[in-house]
JSON list of C-alpha atoms in Angstrom, two decimals:
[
{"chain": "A", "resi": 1, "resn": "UNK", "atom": "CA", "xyz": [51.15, 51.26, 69.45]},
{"chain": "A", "resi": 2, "resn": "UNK", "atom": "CA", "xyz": [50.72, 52.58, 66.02]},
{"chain": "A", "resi": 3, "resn": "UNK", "atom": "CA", "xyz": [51.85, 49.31, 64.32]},
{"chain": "A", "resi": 4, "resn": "UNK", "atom": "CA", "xyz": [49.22, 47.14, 65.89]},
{"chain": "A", "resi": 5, "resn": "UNK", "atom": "CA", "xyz": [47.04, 45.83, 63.15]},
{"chain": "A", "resi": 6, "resn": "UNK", "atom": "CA", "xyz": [43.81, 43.93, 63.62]},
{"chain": "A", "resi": 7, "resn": "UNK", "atom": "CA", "xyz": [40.74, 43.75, 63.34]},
{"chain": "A", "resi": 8, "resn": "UNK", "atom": "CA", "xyz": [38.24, 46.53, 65.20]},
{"chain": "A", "resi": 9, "resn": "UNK", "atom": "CA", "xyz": [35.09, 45.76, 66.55]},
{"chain": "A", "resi": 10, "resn": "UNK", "atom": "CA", "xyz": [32.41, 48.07, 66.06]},
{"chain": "A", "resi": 11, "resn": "UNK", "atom": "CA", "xyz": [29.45, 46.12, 67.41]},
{"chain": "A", "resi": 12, "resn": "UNK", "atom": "CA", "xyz": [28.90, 43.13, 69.47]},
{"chain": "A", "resi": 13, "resn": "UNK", "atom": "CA", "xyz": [25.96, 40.93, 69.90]},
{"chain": "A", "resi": 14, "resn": "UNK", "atom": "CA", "xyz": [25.84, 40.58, 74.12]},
{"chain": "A", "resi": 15, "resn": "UNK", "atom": "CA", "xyz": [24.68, 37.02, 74.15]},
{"chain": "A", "resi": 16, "resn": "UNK", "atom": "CA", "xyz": [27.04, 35.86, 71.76]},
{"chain": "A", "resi": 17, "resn": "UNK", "atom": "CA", "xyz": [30.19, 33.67, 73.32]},
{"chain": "A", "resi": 18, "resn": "UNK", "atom": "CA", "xyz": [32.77, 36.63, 72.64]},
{"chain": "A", "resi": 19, "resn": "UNK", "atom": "CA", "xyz": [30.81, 39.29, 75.00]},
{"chain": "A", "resi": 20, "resn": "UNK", "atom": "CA", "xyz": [30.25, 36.67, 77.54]},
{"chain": "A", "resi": 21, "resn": "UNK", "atom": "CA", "xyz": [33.95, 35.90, 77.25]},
{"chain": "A", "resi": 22, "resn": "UNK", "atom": "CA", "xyz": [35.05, 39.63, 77.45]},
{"chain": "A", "resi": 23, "resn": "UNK", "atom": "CA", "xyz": [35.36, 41.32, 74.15]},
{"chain": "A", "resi": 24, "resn": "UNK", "atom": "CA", "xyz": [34.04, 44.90, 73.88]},
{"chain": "A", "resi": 25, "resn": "UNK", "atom": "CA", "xyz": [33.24, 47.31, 70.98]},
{"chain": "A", "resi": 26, "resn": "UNK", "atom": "CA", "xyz": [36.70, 49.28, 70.51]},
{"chain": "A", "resi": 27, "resn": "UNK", "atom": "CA", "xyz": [38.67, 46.16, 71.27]},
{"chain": "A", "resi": 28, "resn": "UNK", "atom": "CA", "xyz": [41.07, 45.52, 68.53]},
{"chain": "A", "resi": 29, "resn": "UNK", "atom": "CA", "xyz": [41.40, 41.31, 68.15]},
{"chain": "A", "resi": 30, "resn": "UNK", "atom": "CA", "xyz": [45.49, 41.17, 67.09]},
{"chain": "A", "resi": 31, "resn": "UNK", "atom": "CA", "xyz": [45.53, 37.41, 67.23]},
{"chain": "A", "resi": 32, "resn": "UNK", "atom": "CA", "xyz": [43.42, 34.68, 67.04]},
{"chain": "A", "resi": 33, "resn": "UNK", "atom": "CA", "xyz": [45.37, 31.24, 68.70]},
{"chain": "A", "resi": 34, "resn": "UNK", "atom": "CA", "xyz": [48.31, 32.61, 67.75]},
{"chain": "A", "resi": 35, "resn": "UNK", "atom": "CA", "xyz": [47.53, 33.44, 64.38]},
{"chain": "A", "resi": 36, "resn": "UNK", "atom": "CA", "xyz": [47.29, 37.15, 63.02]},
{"chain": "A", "resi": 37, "resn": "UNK", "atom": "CA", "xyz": [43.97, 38.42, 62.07]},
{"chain": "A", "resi": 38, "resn": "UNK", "atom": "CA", "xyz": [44.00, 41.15, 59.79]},
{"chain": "A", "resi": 39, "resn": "UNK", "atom": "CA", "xyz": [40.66, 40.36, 57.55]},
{"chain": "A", "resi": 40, "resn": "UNK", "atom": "CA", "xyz": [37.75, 38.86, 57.69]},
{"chain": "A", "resi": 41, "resn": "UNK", "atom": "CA", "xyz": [38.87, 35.34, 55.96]},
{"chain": "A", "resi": 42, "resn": "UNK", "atom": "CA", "xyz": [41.57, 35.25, 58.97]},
{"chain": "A", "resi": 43, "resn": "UNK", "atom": "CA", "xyz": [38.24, 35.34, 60.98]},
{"chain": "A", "resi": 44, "resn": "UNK", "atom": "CA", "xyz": [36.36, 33.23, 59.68]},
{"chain": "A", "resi": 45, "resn": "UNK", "atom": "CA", "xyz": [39.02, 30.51, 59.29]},
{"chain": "A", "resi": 46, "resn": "UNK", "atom": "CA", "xyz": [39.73, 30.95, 63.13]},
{"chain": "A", "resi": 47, "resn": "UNK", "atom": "CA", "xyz": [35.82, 30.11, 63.57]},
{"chain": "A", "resi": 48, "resn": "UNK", "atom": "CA", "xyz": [35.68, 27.16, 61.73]},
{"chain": "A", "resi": 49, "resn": "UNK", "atom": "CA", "xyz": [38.58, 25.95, 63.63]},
{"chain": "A", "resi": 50, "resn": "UNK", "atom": "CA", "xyz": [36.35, 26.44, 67.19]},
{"chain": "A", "resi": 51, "resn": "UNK", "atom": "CA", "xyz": [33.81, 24.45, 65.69]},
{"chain": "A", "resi": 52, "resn": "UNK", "atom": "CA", "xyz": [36.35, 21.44, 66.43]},
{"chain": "A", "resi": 53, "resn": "UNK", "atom": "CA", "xyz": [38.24, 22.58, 69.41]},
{"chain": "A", "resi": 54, "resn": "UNK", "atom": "CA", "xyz": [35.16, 24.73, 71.22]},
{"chain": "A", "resi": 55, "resn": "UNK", "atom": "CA", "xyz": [38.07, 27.02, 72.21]},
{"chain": "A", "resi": 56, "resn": "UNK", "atom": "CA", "xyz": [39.86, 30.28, 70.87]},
{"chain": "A", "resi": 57, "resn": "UNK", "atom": "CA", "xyz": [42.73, 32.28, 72.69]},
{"chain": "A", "resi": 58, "resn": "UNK", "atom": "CA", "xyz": [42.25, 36.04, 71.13]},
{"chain": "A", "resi": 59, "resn": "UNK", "atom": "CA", "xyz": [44.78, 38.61, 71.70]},
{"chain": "A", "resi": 60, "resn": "UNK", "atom": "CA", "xyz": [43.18, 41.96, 71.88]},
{"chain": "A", "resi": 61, "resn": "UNK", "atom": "CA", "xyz": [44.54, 45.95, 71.99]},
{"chain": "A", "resi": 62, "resn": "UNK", "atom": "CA", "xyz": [41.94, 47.54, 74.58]},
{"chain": "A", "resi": 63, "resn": "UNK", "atom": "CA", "xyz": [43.02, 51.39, 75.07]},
{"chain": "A", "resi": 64, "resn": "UNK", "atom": "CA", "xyz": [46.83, 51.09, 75.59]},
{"chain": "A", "resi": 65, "resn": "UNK", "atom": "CA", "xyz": [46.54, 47.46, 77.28]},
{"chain": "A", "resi": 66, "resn": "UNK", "atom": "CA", "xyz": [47.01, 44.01, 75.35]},
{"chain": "A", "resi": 67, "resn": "UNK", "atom": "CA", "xyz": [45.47, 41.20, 77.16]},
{"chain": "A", "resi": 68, "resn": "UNK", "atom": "CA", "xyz": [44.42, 37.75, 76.37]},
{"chain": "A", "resi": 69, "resn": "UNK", "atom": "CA", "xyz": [40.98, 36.08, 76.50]},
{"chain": "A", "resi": 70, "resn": "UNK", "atom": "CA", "xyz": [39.55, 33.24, 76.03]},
{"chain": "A", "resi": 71, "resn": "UNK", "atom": "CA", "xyz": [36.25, 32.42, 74.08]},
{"chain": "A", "resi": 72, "resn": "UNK", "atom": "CA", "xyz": [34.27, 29.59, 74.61]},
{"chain": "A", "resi": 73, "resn": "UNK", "atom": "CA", "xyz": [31.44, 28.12, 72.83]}
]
């Protein structure tokens, strides 16, 4: 959809706990535990938070399909 906004990722590290959990280059993250992400500070805020719960739930726009995964530490 035209409206989605996000945040696009352009490269991925493959060891890193978001490629194990999924996440691929073109994926565009929409949500991050609920919680839009539309810059880099609504990133990074949604990492600190991990650091306590180990967990995040990321809604992502892959091609024409929104799915949900979930990244683990």
């Amino acid at each position: 959809e035209p409206d989605d906004v996000g945040m696009l990722i352009v490269a991925i590290d493959q060891t890193a706990p978001a490629s194990r959990s999924g996440l691929k280059i073109g994926d565009l993250i929409i949500e991050i535990d609920k919680q839009a992400t539309t810059s880099i500070d609504d990133f990074k805020t949604a990492l600190r938070k991990q650091e306590k719960t180990k967990t995040l739930l990321f809604l992502v726009k892959r091609s024409t399909h929104h799915l949900y995964l979930l990244v683990k530490r």
